[in-house]
PDB file of C-alpha atoms in Angstrom:
ATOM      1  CA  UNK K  17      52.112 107.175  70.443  1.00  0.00           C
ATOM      2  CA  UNK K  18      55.201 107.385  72.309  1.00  0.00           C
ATOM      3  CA  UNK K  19      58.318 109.855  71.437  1.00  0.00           C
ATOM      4  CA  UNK K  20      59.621 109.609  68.195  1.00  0.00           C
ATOM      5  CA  UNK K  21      63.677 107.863  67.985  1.00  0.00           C
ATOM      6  CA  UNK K  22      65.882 111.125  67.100  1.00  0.00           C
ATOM      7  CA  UNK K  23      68.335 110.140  64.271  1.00  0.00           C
ATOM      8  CA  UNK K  24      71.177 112.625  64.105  1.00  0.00           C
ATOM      9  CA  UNK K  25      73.293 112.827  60.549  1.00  0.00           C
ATOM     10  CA  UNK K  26      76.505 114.422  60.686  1.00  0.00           C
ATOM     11  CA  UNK K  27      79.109 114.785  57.868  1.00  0.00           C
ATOM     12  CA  UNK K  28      81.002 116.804  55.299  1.00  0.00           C
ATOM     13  CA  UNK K  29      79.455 120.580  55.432  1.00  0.00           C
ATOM     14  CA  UNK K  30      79.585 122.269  51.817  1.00  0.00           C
ATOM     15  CA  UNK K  31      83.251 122.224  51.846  1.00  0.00           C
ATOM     16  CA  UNK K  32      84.145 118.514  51.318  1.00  0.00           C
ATOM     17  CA  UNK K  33      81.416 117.152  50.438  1.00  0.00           C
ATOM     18  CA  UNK K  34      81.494 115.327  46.946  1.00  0.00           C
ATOM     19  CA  UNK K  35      78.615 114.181  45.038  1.00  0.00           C
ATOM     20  CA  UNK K  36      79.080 110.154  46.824  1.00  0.00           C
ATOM     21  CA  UNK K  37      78.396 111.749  50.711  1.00  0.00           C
ATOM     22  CA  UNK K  38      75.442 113.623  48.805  1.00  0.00           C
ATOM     23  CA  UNK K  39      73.841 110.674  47.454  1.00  0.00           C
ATOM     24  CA  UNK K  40      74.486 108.452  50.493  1.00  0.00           C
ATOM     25  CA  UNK K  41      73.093 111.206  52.791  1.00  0.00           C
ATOM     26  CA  UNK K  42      70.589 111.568  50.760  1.00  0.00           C
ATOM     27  CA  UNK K  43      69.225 107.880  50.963  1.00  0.00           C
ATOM     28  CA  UNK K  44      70.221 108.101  54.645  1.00  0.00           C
ATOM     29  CA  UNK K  45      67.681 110.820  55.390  1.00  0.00           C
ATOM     30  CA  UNK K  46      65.073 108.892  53.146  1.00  0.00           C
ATOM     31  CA  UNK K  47      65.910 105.245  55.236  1.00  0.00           C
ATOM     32  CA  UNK K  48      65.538 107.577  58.435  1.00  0.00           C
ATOM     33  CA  UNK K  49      62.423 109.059  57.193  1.00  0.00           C
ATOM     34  CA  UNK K  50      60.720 105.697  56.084  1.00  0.00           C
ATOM     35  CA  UNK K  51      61.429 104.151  59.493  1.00  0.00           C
ATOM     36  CA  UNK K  52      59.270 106.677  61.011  1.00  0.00           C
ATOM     37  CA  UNK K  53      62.269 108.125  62.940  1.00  0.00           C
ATOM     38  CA  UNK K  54      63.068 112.053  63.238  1.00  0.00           C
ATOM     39  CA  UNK K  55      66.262 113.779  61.202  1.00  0.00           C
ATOM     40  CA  UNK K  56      68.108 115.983  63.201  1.00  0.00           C
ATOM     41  CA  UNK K  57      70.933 117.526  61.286  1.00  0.00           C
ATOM     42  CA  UNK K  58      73.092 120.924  61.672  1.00  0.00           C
ATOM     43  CA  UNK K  59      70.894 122.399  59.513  1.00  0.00           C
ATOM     44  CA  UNK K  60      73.479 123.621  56.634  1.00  0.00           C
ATOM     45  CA  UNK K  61      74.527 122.493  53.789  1.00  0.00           C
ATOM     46  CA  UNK K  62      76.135 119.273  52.503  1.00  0.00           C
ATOM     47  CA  UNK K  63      75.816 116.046  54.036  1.00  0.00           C
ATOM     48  CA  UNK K  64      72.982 117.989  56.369  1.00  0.00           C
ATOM     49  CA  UNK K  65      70.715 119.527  53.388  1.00  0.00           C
ATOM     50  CA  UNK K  66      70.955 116.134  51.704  1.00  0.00           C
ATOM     51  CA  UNK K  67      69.856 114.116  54.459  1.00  0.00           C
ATOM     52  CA  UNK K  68      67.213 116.656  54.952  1.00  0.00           C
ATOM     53  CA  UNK K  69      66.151 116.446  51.527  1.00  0.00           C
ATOM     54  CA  UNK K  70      65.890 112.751  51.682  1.00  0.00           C
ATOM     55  CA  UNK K  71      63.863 113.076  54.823  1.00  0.00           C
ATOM     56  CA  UNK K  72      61.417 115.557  53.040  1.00  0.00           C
ATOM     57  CA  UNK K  73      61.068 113.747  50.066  1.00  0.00           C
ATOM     58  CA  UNK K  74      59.850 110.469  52.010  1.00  0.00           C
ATOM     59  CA  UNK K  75      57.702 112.480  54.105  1.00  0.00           C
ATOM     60  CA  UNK K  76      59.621 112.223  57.259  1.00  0.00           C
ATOM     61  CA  UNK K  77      60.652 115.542  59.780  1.00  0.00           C
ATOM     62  CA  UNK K  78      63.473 117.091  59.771  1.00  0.00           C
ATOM     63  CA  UNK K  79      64.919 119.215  62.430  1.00  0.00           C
ATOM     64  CA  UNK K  80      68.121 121.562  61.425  1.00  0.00           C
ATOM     65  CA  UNK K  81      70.407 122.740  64.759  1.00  0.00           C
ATOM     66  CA  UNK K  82      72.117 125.466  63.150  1.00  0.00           C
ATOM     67  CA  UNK K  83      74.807 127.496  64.512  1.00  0.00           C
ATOM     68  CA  UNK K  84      73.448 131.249  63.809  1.00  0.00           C
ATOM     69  CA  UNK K  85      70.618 133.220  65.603  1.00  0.00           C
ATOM     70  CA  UNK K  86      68.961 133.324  62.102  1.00  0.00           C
ATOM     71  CA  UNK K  87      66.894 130.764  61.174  1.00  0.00           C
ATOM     72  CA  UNK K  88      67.142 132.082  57.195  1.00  0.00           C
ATOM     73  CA  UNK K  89      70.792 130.088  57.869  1.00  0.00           C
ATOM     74  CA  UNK K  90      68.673 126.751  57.833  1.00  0.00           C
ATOM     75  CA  UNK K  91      68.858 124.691  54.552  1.00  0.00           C
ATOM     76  CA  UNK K  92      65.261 124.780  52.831  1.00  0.00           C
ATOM     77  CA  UNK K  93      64.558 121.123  54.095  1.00  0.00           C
ATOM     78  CA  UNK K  94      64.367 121.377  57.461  1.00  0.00           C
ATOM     79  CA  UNK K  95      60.588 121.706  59.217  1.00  0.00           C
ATOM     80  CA  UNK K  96      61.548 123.074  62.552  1.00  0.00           C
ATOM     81  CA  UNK K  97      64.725 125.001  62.636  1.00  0.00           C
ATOM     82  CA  UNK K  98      66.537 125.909  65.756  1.00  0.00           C
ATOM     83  CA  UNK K  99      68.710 129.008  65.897  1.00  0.00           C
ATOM     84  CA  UNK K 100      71.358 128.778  68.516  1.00  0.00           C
ATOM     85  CA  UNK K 101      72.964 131.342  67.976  1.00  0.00           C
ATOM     86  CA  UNK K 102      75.827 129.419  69.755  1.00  0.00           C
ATOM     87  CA  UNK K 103      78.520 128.634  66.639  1.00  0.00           C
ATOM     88  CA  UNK K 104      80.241 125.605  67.219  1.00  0.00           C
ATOM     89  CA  UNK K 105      79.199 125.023  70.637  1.00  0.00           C
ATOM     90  CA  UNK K 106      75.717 123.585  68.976  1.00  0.00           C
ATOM     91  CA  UNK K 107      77.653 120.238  68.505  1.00  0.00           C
ATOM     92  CA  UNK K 108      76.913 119.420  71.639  1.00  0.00           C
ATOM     93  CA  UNK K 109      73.094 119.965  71.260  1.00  0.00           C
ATOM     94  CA  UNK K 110      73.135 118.099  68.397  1.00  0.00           C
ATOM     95  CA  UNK K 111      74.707 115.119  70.077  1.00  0.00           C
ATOM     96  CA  UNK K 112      72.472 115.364  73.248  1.00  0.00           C
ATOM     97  CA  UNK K 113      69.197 115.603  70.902  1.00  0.00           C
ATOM     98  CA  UNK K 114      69.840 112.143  69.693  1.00  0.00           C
ATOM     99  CA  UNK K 115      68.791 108.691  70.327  1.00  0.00           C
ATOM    100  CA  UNK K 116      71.711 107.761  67.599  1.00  0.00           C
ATOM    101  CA  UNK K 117      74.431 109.208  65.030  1.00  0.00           C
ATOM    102  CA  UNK K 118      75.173 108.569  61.698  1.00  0.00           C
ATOM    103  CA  UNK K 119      77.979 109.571  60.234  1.00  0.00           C
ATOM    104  CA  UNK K 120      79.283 110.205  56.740  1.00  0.00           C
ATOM    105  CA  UNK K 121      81.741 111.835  56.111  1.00  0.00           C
ATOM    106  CA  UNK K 122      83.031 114.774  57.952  1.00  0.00           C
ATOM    107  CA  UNK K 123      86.132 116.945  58.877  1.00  0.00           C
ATOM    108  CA  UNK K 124      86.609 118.723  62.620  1.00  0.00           C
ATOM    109  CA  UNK K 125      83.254 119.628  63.220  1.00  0.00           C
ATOM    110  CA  UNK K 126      81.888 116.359  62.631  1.00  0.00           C
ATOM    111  CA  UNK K 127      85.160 115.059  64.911  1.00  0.00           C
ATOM    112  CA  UNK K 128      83.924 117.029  67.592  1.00  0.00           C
ATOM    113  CA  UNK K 129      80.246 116.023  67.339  1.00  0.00           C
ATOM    114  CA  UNK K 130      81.204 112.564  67.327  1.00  0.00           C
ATOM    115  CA  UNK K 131      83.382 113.339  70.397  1.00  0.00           C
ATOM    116  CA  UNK K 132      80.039 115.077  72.069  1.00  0.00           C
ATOM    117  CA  UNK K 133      77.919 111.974  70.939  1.00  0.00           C
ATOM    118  CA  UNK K 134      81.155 109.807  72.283  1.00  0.00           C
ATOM    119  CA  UNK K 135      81.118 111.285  75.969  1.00  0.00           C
ATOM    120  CA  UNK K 136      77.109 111.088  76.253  1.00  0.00           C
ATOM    121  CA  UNK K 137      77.390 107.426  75.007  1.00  0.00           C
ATOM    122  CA  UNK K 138      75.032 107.443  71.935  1.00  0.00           C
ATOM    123  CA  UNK K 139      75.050 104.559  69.853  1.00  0.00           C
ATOM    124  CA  UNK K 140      76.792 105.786  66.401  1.00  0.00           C
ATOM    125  CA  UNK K 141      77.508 104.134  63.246  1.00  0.00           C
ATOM    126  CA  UNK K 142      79.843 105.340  60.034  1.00  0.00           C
ATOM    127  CA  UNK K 143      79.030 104.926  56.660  1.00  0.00           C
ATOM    128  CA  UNK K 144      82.932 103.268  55.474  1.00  0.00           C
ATOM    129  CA  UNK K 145      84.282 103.601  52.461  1.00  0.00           C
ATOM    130  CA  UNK K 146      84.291 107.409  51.978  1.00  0.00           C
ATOM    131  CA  UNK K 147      87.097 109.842  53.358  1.00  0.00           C
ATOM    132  CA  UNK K 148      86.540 110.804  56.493  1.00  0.00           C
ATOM    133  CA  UNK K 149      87.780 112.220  59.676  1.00  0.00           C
ATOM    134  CA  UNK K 150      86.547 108.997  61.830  1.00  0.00           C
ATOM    135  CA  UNK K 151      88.017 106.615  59.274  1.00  0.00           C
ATOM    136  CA  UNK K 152      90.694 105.189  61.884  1.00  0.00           C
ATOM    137  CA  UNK K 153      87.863 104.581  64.500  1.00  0.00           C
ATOM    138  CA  UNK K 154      85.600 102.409  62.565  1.00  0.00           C
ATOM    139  CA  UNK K 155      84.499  99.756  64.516  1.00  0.00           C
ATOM    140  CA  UNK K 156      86.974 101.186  67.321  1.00  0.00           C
ATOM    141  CA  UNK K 157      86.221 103.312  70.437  1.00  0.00           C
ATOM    142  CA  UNK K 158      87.772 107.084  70.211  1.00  0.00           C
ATOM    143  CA  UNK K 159      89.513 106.858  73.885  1.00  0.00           C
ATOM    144  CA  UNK K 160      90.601 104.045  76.351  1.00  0.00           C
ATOM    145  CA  UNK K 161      86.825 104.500  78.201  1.00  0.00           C
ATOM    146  CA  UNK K 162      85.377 102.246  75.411  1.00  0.00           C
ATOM    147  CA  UNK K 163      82.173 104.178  75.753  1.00  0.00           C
ATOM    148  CA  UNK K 164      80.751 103.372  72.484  1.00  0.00           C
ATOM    149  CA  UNK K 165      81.986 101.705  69.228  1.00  0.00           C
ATOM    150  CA  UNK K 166      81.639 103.306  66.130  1.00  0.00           C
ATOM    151  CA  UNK K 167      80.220 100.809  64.314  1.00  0.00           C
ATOM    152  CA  UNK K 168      81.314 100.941  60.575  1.00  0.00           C
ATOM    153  CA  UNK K 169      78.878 100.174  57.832  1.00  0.00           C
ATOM    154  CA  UNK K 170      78.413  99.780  54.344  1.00  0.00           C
ATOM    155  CA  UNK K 171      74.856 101.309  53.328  1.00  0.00           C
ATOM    156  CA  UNK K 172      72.585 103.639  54.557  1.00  0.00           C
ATOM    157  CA  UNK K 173      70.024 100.826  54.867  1.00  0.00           C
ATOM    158  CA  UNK K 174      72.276  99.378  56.960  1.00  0.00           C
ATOM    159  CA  UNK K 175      73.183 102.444  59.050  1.00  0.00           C
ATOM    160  CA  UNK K 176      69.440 103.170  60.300  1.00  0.00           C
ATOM    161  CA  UNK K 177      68.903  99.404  60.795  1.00  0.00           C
ATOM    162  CA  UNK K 178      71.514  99.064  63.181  1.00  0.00           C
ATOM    163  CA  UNK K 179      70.665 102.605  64.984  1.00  0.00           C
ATOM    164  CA  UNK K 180      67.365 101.491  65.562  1.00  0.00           C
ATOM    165  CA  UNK K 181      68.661  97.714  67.040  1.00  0.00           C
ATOM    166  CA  UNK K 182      70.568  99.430  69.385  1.00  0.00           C
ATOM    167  CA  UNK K 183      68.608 102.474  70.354  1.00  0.00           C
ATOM    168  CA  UNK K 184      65.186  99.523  71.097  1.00  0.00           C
ATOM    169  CA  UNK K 185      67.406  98.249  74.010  1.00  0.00           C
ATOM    170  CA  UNK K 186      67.203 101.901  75.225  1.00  0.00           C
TER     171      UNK K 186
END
């Protein structure tokens, strides 16, 4: 058995996130789970404790990147927690322990992760209809490079499907 594809999920932290990015995270982190995938996540709350708690429910891992040296910080989904201890700066770990990102929801934080997973050119797809900070680059590059689209989609289903097309050509 060969390594395991490394699904990050970023999006809305506690603040933010409504019931709608809860549900589709929660799916999300199921989808990643039954397609034998890892979850990598923040490791917080929101979007990242319901992706992890769709993960754990369908058996999957879950691995929570958290920003503290604490790993009592973690959300109570998460198998393996690691404690950075770094704050923000963890976005970038987060992007570079990815195959792929999905996205749903989000503010500045999961700007700037999508900006880390932008610059290291990992496939990434956004869940559309739901407010978020990437909104005006769905199915648009973030900078004149044209790195990597972010492919807009319309169910979590279709979110891991697509992450795993374009992370097999890898």
């Amino acid at each position: 058995m060969g390594k395991r594809l490394q699904i990050l999920v970023i999006g809305n932290n506690t603040r933010g996130c409504t019931s709608k990015h809860e549900d589709l995270a929660y799916q999300t982190g199921a989808e990643i789970a039954r397609s034998g995938s890892v979850l990598v996540t923040g490791g917080l709350g929101g979007v990242m404790s319901a992706a992890s708690h769709g993960a754990h429910d369908a058996g999957g891992l879950v691995v929570g990147i958290i920003p503290q040296d604490d790993a009592s910080h973690a959300n109570e989904f998460c198998d393996i927690v690691i404690p950075t201890g770094m704050g923000l700066t963890r976005d970038f770990l987060n992007a570079l322990s990815s195959d792929g990102v999905i996205i749903i929801g989000g503010g500045s934080g999961t700007l700037s992760e999508a900006c880390a997973a932008y610059m290291s050119k990992k496939p990434m797809v956004a869940l559309r209809h739901i407010k978020s900070i990437v909104d005006p680059y769905i199915d648009q590059y973030l900078d004149h490079r044209k790195l990597v689209k972010i492919i807009g989609v319309d169910t979590p289903k279709e979110a891991v499907q697509i992450i795993l097309n374009l992370t097999s050509s890898h």
